[in-house]
mmCIF file of C-alpha atoms and ligand atoms in Angstrom:
data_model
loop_
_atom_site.group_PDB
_atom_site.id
_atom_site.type_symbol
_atom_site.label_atom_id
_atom_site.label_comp_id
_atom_site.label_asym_id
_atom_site.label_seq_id
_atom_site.Cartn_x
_atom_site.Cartn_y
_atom_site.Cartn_z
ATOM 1 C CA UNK T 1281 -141.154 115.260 87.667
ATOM 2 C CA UNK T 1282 -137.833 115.097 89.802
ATOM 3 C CA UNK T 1283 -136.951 114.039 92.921
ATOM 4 C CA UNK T 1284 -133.119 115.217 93.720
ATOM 5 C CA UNK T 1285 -132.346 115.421 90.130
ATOM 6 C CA UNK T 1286 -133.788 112.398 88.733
ATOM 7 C CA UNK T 1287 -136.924 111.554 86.704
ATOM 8 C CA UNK T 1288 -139.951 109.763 88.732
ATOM 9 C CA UNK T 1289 -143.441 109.090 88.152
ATOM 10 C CA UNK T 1290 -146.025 108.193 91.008
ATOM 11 C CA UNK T 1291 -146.423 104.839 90.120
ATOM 12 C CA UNK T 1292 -144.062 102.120 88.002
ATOM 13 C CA UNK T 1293 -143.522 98.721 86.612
ATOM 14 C CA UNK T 1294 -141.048 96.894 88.985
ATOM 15 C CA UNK T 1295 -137.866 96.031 86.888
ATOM 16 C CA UNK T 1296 -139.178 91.991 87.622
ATOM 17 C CA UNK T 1297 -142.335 93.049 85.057
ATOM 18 C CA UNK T 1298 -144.810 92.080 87.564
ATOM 19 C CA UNK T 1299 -144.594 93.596 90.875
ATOM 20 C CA UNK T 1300 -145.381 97.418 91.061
ATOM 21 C CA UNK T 1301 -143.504 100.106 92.548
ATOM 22 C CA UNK T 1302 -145.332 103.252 94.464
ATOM 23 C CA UNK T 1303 -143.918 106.148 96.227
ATOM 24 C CA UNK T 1304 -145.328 105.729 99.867
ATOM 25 C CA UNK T 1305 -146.879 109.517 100.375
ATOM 26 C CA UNK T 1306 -147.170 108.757 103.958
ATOM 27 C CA UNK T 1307 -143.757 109.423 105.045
ATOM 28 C CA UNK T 1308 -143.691 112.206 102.627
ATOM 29 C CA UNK T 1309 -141.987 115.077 103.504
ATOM 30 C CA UNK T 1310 -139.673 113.878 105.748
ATOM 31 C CA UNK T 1311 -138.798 110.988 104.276
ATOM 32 C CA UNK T 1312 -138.536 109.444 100.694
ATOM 33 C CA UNK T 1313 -139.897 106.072 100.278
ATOM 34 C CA UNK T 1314 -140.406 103.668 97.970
ATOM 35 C CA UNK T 1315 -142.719 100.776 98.136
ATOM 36 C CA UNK T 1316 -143.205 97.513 96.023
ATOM 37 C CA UNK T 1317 -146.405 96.030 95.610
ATOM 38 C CA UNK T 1318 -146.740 92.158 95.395
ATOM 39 C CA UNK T 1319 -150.467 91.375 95.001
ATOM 40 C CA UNK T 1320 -154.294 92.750 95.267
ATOM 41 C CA UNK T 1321 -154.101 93.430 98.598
ATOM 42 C CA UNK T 1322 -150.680 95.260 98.504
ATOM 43 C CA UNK T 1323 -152.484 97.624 96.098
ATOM 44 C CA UNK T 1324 -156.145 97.783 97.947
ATOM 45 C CA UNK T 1325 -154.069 98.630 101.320
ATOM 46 C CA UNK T 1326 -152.082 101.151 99.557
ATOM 47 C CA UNK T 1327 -155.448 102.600 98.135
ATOM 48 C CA UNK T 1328 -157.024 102.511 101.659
ATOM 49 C CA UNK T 1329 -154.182 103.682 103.358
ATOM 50 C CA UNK T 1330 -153.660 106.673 101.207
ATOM 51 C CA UNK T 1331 -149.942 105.559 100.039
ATOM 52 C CA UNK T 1332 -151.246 106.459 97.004
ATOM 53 C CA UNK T 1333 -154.020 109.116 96.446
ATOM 54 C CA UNK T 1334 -155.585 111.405 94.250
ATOM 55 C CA UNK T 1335 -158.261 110.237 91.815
ATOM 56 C CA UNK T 1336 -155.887 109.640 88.801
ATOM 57 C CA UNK T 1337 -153.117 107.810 91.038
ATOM 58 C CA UNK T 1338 -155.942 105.809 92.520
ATOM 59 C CA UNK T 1339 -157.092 104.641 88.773
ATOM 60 C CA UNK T 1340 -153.740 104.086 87.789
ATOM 61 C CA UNK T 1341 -153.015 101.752 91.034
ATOM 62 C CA UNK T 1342 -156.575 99.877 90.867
ATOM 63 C CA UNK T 1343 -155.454 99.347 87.092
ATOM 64 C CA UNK T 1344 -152.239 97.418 88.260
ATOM 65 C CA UNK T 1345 -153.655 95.925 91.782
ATOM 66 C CA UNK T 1346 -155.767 94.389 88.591
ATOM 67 C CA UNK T 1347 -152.915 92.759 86.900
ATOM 68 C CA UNK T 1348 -151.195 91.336 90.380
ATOM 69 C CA UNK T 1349 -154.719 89.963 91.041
ATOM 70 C CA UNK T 1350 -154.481 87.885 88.132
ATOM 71 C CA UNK T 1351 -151.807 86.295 88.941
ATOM 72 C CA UNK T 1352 -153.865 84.216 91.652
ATOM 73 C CA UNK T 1353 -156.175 83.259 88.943
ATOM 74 C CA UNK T 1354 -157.119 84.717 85.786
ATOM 75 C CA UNK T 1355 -161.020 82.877 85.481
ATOM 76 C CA UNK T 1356 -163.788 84.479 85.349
ATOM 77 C CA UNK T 1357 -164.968 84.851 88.810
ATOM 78 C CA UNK T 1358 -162.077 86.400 89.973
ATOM 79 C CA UNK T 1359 -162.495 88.907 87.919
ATOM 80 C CA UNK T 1360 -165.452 90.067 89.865
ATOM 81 C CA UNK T 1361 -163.970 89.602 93.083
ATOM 82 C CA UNK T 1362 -160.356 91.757 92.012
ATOM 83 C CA UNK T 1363 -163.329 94.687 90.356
ATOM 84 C CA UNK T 1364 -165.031 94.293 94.088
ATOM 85 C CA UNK T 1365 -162.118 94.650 95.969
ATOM 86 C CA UNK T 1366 -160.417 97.276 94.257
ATOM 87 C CA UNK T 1367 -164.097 99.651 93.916
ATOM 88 C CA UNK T 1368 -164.414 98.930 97.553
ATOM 89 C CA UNK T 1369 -160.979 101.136 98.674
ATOM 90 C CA UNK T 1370 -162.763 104.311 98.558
ATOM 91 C CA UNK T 1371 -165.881 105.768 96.989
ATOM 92 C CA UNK T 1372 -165.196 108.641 96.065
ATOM 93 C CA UNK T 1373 -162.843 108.992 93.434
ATOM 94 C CA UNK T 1374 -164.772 107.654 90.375
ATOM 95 C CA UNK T 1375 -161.192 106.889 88.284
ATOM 96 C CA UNK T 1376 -161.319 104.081 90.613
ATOM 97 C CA UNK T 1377 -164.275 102.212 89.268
ATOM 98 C CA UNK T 1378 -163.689 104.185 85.605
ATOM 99 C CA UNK T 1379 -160.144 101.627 85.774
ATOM 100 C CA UNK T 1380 -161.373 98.901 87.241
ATOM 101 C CA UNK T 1381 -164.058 98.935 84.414
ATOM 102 C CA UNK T 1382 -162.080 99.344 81.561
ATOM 103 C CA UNK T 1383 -159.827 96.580 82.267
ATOM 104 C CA UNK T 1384 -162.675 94.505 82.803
ATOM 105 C CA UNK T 1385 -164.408 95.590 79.346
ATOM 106 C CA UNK T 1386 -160.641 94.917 77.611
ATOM 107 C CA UNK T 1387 -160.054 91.160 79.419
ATOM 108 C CA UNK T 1388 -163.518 89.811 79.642
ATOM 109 C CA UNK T 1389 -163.770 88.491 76.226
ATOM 110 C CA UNK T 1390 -160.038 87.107 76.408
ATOM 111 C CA UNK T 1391 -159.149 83.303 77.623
ATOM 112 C CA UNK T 1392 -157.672 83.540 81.208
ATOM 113 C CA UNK T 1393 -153.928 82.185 79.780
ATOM 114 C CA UNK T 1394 -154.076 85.343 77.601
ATOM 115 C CA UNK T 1395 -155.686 87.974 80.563
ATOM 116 C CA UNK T 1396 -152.155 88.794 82.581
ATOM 117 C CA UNK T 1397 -150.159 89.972 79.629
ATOM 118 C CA UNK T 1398 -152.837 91.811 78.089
ATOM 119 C CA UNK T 1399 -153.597 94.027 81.375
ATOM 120 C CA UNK T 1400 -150.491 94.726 82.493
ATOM 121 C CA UNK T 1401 -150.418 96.538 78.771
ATOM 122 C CA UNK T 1402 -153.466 97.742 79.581
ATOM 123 C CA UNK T 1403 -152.480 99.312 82.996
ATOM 124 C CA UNK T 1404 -149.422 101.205 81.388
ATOM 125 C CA UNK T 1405 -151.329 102.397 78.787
ATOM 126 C CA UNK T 1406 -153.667 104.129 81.321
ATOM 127 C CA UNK T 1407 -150.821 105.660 82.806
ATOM 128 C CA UNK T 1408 -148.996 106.383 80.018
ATOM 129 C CA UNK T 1409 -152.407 108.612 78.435
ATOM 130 C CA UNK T 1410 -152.486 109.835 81.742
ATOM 131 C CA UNK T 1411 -149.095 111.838 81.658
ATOM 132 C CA UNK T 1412 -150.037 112.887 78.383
ATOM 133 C CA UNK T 1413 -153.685 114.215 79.480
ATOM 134 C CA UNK T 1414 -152.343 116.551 82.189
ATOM 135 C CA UNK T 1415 -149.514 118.032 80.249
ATOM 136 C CA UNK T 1416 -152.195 118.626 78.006
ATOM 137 C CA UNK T 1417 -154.353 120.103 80.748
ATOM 138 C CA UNK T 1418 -150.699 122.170 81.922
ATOM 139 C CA UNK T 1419 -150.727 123.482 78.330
ATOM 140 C CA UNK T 1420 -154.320 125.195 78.540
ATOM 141 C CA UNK T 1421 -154.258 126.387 81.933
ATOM 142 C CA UNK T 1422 -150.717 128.181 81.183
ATOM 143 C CA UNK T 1423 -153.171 129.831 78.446
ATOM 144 C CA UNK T 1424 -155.012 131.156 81.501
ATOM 145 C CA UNK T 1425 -152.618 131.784 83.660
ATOM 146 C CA UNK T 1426 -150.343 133.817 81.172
ATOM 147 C CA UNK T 1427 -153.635 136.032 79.860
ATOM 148 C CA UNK T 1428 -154.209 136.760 84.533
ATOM 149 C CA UNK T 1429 -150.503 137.637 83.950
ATOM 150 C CA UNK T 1430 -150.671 140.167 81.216
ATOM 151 C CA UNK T 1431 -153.907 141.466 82.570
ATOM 152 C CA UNK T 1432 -151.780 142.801 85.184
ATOM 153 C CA UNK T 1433 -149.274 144.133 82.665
ATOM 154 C CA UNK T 1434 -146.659 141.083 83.603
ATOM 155 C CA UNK T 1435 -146.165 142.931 86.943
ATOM 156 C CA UNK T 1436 -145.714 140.650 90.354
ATOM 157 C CA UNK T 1437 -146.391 136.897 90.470
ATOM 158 C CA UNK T 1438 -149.765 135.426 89.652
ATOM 159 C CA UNK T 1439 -151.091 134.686 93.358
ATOM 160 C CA UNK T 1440 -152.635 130.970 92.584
ATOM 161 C CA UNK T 1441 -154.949 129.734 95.382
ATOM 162 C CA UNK T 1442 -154.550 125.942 95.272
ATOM 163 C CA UNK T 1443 -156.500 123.567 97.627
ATOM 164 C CA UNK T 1444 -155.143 119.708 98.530
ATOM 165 C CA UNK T 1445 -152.540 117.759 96.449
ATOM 166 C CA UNK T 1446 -153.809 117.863 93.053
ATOM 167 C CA UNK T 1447 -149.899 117.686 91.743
ATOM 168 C CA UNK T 1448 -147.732 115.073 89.684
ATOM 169 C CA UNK T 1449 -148.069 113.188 93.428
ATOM 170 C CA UNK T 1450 -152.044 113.003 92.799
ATOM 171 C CA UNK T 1451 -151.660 111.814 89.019
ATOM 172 C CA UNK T 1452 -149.274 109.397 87.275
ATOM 173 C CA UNK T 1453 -146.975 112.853 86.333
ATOM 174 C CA UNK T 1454 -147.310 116.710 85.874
ATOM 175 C CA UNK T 1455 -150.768 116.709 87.976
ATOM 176 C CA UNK T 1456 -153.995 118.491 86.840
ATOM 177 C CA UNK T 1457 -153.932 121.874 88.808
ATOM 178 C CA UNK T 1458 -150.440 121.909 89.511
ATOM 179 C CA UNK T 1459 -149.519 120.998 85.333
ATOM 180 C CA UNK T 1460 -150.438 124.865 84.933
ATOM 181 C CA UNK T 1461 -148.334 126.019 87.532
ATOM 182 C CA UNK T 1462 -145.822 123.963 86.144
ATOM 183 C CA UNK T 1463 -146.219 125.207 83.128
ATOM 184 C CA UNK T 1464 -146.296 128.715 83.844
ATOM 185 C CA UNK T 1465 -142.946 128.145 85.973
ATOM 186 C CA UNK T 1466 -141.205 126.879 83.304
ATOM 187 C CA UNK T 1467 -142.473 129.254 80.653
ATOM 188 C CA UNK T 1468 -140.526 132.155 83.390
ATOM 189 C CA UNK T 1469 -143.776 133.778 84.349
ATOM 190 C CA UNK T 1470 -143.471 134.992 88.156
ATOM 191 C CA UNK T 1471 -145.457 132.676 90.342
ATOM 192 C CA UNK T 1472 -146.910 132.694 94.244
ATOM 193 C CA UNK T 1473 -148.769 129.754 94.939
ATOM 194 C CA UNK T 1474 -150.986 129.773 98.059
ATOM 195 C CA UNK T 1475 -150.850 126.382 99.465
ATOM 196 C CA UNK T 1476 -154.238 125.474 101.500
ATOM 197 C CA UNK T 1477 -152.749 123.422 104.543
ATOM 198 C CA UNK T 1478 -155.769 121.093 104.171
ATOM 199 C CA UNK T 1479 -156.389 119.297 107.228
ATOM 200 C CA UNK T 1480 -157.245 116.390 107.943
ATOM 201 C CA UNK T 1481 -154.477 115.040 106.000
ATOM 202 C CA UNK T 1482 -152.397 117.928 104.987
ATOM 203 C CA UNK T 1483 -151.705 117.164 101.816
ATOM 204 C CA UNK T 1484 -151.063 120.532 101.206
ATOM 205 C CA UNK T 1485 -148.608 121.227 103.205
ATOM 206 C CA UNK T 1486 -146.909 117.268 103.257
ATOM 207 C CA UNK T 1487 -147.289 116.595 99.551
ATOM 208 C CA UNK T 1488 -147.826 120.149 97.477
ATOM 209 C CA UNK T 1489 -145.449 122.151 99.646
ATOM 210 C CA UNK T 1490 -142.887 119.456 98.862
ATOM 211 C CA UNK T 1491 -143.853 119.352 94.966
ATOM 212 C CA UNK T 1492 -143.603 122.885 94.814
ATOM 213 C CA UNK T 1493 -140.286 123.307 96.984
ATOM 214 C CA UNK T 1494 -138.590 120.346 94.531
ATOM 215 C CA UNK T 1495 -139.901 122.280 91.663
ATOM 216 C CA UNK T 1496 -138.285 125.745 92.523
ATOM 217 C CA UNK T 1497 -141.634 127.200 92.553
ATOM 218 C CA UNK T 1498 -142.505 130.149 95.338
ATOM 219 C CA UNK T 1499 -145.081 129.401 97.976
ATOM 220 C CA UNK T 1500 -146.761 130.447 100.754
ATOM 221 C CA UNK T 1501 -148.208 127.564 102.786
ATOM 222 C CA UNK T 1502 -151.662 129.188 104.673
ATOM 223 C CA UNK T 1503 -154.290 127.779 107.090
ATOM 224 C CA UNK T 1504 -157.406 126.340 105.632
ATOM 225 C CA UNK T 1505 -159.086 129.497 107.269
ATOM 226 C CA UNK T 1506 -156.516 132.138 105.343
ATOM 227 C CA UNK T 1507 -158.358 131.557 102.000
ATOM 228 C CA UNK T 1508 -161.232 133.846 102.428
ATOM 229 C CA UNK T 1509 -159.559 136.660 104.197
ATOM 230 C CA UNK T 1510 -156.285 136.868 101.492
ATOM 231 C CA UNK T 1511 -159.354 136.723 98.611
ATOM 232 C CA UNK T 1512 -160.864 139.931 100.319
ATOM 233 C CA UNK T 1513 -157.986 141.888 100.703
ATOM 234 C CA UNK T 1514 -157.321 141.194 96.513
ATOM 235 C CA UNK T 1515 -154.007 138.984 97.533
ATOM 236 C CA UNK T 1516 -155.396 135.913 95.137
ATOM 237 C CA UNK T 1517 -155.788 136.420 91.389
ATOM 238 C CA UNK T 1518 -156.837 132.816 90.654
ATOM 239 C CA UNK T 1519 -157.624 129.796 91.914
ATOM 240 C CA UNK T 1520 -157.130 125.821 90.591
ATOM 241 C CA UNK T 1521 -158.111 123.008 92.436
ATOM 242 C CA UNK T 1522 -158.759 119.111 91.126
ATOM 243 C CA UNK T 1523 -161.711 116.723 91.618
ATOM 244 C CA UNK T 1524 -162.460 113.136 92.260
ATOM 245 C CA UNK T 1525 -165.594 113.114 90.563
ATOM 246 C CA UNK T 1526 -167.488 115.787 88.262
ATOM 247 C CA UNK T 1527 -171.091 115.397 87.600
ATOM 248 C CA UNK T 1528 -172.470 115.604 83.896
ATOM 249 C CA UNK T 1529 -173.690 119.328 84.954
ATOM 250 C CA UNK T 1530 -170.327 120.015 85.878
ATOM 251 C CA UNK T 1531 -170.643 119.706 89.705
ATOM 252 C CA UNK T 1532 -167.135 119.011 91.355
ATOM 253 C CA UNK T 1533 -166.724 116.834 94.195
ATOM 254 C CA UNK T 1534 -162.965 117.424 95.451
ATOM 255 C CA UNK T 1535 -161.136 117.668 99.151
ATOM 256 C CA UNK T 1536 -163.114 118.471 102.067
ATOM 257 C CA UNK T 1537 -163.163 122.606 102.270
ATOM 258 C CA UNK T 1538 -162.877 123.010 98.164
ATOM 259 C CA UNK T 1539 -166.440 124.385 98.486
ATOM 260 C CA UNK T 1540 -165.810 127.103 101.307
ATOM 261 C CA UNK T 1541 -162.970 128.399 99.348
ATOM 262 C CA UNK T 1542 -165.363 128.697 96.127
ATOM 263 C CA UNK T 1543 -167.517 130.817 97.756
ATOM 264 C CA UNK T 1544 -165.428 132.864 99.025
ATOM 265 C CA UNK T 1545 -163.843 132.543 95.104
ATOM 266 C CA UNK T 1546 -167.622 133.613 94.123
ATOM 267 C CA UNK T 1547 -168.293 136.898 96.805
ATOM 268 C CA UNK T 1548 -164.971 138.387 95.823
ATOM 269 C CA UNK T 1549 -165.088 137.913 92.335
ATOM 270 C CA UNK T 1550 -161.866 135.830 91.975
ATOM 271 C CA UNK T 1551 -161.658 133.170 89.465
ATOM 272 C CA UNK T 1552 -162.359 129.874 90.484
ATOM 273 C CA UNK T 1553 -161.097 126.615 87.615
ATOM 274 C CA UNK T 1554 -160.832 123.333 88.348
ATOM 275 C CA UNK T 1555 -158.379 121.330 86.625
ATOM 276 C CA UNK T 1556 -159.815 117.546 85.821
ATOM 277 C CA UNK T 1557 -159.136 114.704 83.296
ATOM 278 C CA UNK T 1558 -162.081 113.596 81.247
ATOM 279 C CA UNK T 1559 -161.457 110.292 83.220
ATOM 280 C CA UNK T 1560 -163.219 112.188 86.739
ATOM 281 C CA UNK T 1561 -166.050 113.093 84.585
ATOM 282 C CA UNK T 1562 -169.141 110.924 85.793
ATOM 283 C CA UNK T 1563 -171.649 111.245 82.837
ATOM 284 C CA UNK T 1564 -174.097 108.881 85.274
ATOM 285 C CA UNK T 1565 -174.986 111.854 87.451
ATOM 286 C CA UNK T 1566 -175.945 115.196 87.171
ATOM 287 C CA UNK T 1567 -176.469 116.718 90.878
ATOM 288 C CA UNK T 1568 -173.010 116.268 93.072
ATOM 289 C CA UNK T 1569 -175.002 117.382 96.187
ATOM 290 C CA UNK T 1570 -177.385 114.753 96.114
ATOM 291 C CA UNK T 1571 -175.502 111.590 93.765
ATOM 292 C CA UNK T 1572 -172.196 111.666 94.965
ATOM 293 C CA UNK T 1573 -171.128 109.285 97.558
ATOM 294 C CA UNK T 1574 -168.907 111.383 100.464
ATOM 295 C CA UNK T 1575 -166.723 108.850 101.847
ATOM 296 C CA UNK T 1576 -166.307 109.201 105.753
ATOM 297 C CA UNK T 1577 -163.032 108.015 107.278
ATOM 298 C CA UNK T 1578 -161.552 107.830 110.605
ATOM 299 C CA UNK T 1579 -162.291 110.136 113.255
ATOM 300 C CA UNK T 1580 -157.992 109.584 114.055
ATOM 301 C CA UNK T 1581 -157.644 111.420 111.480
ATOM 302 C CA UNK T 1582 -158.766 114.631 112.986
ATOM 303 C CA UNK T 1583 -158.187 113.902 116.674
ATOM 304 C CA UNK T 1584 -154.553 113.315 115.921
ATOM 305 C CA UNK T 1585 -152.278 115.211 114.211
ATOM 306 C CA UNK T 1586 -148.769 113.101 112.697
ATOM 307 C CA UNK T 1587 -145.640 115.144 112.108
ATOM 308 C CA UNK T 1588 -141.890 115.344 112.776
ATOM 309 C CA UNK T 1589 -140.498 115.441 115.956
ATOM 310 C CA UNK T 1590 -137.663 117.695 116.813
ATOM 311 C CA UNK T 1591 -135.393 114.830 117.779
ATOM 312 C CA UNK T 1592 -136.385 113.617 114.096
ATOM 313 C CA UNK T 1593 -139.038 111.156 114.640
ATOM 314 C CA UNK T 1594 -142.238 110.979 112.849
ATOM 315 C CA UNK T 1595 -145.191 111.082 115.353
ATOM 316 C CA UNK T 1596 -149.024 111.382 116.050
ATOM 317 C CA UNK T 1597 -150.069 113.764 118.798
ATOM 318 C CA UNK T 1598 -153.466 114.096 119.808
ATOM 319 C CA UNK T 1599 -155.227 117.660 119.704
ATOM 320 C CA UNK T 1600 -158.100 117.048 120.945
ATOM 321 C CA UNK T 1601 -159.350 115.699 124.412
ATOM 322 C CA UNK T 1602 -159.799 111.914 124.841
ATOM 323 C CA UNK T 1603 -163.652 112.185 125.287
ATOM 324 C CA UNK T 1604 -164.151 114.166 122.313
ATOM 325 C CA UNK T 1605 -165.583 112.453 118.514
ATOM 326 C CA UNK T 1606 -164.769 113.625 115.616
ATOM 327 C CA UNK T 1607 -166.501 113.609 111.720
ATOM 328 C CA UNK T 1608 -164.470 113.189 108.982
ATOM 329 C CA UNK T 1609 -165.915 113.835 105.579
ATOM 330 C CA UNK T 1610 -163.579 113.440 103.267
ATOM 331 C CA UNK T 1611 -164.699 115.244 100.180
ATOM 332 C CA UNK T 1612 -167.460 117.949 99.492
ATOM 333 C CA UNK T 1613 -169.167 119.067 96.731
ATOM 334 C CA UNK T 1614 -168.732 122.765 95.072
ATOM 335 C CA UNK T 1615 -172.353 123.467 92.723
ATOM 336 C CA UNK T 1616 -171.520 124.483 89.212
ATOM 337 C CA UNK T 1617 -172.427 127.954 89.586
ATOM 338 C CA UNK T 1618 -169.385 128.583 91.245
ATOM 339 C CA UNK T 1619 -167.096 127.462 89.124
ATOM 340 C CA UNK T 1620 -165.712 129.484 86.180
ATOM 341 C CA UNK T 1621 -164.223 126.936 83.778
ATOM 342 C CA UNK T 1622 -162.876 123.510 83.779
ATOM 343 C CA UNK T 1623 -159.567 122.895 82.466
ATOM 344 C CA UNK T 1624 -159.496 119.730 80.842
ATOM 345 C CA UNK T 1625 -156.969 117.372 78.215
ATOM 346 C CA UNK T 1626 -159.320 119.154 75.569
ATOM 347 C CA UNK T 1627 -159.484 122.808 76.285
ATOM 348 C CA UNK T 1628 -161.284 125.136 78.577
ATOM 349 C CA UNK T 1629 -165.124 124.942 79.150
ATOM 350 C CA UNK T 1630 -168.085 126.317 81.360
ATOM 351 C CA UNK T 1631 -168.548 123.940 84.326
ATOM 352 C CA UNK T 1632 -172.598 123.215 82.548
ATOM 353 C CA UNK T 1633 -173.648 120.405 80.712
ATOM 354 C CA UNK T 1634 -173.103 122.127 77.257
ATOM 355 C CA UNK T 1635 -169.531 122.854 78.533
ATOM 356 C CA UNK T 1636 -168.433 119.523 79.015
ATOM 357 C CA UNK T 1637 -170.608 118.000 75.857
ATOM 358 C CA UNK T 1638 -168.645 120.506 73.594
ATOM 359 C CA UNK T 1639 -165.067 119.321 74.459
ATOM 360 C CA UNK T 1640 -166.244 115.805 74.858
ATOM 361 C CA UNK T 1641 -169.402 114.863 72.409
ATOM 362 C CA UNK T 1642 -168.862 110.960 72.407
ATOM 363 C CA UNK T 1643 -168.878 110.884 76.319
ATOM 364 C CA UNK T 1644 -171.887 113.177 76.555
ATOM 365 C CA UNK T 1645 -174.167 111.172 74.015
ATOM 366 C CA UNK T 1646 -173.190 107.440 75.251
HETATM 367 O O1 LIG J 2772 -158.041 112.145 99.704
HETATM 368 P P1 LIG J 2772 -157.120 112.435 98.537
HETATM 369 O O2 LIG J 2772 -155.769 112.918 98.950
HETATM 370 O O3 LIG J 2772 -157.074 111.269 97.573
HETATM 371 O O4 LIG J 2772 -157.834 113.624 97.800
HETATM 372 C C1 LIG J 2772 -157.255 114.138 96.609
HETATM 373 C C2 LIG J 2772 -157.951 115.324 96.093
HETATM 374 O O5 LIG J 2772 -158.937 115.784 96.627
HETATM 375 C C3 LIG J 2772 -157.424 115.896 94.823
HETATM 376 O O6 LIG J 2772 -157.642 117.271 94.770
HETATM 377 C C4 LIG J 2772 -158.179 115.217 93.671
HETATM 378 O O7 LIG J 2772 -158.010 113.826 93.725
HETATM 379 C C5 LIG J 2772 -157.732 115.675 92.358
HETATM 380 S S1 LIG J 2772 -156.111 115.088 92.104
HETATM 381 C C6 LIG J 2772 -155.551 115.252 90.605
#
């Protein structure tokens, strides 16, 4: 997508062909940065650290924190320890380990000389079928999105609930629930997108509020509480998340509070569709709830609150008092009952078992 009038993607080769260049989402909105990644840890920090995130941008930057690993040593055993490193970042996304294994599977039978030059082809090959699987996914959710539009007799925007940063940020381009809206913007059909705020992190309101405002696209930015009460009141016509991880059974682990807004999605009879790559898909498990690992990070992250400052500065400020702990799930799990499709590369499918094994048979069977 652009940023002031030029083409980016998430993640790039450096122009030196081995060092890899990131936009750092931690300064995002108020400032634009770029950083360059040198080695493993550059990427594992930047994994961590949430400089990148989502669960495609976190396969895409495990796939090159691969290829600067090798340049240490390409032998065997270092092999296992870049995989180890990279899986350990964060658990929940399952692109991560889904990267980190298919390099593995490609350079494991190669000599070490021949390992480096093979994965970095490797790594932009991942990204490069990435961009092409969520303009794909853009492509059928527009489907949806046009027939909510018509439905209404093309009057008013489509109100699209969306929950997190599941945008071209979260991917390597286009994003998987933002590709529709996307889509939809540029095919001229009138848009509203309610942006959940999303705390902790806010990557609503840092990362899709900024996608959205570069795009041209109308929003509303709400509280993570708003949801519900906006569903009631018949002021949402859809909604589209992502996920980090979907079960076999269609379970779909995404951002913490994903799940409240699904059932209110469910008691008011509002469409809920999450938007996925068949990369997210964990054919492994079947019950979210009960398989999925929740990763639990830093009780700063809810005390403290970082923002702009009106004399410009970027600053934390604590919200809560200084005796008070925090929990911090990170991700929660909505069941597959509430779900009413899953948009994926392939086409549109009932979050159930026979859902997914129709648009992808060879995944379901292996
Ligand atoms: O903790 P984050 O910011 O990595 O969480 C991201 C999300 O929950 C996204 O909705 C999910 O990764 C899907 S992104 C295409």
């Amino acid at each position: 997508m652009k940023v002031h009038g030029k083409a980016w993607r998430s993640i790039w080769l450096a122009e030196d062909g081995r060092r890899v260049g990131i936009i750092d989402q931690t300064r995002l909105p108020h400032e634009f940065r770029v950083a360059i990644l040198a080695d493993l840890e550059d990427a594992a920090r930047a994994i961590r650290d949430m400089q990148v995130r989502g669960a495609p941008l976190i396969g895409a930057t495990a796939a090159y924190g691969f290829c600067l690993g090798l340049w240490d040593d390409a032998g065997d055993k270092n092999l296992d320890r870049i995989g180890a490193t990279l899986i350990a970042c964060r658990p929940t996304a399952v692109n991560l380990r889904w990267a980190v294994e298919r390099l593995e599977a490609v350079l494991r039978p190669l000599p070490p000389e021949q390992r480096p030059a093979v994965a970095y082809r490797e790594a932009a090959r991942i990204c490069d079928e990435d961009v092409a699987v969520n303009e794909a996914i853009g492509n059928h959710g527009l489907h949806l999105i046009r027939t909510a539009w018509e439905k209404m007799d093309r009057r008013g925007p489509v109100r699209i609930l969306t929950h997190c940063n599941a945008g071209w940020l979260a991917t390597v381009d286009w994003g998987t629930a933002l590709a529709p809206v996307y889509k939809a913007h540029a095919a001229g059909i009138p848009l509203l997108v309610l942006v959940d705020e999303t705390r902790p992190r806010s990557q609503g309101a840092s990362l899709t509020a900024w996608e959205l405002t570069a795009e041209g696209v109308d929003h509303r930015l709400i509280v993570d509480n708003a949801g519900g009460h906006l569903m009631q009141h018949g002021l949402v016509d859809l909604c589209i998340v992502g996920t980090d991880r979907t079960t076999a059974g269609g379970d779909v682990c995404n951002k913490i509070g994903t799940y409240l807004k699904a059932l209110a999605a469910h008691a008011n009879g509002v469409p809920f569709y999450v938007a996925l790559p068949g990369s997210t898909v964990d054919w492994r498990i079947s019950d979210g709830v009960r398989e999925i690992p929740i990763e639990e990070r830093s009780q700063d992250e809810v005390l403290w609150v970082q923002g702009l400052t009106r004399s410009g500065r970027l600053e934390p400020v604590r919200i809560a008092p200084e005796a008070t702990a925090a929990l911090n799930p990170a991700f929660d799990v909505t069941p597959a009952a509430l779900v009413t499709g899953l948009i994926t590369e392939r086409g549109v499918c009932p979050a159930s078992r026979e859902g997914l094994a129709s648009l992808f048979p060879e995944m379901a069977a292996a």
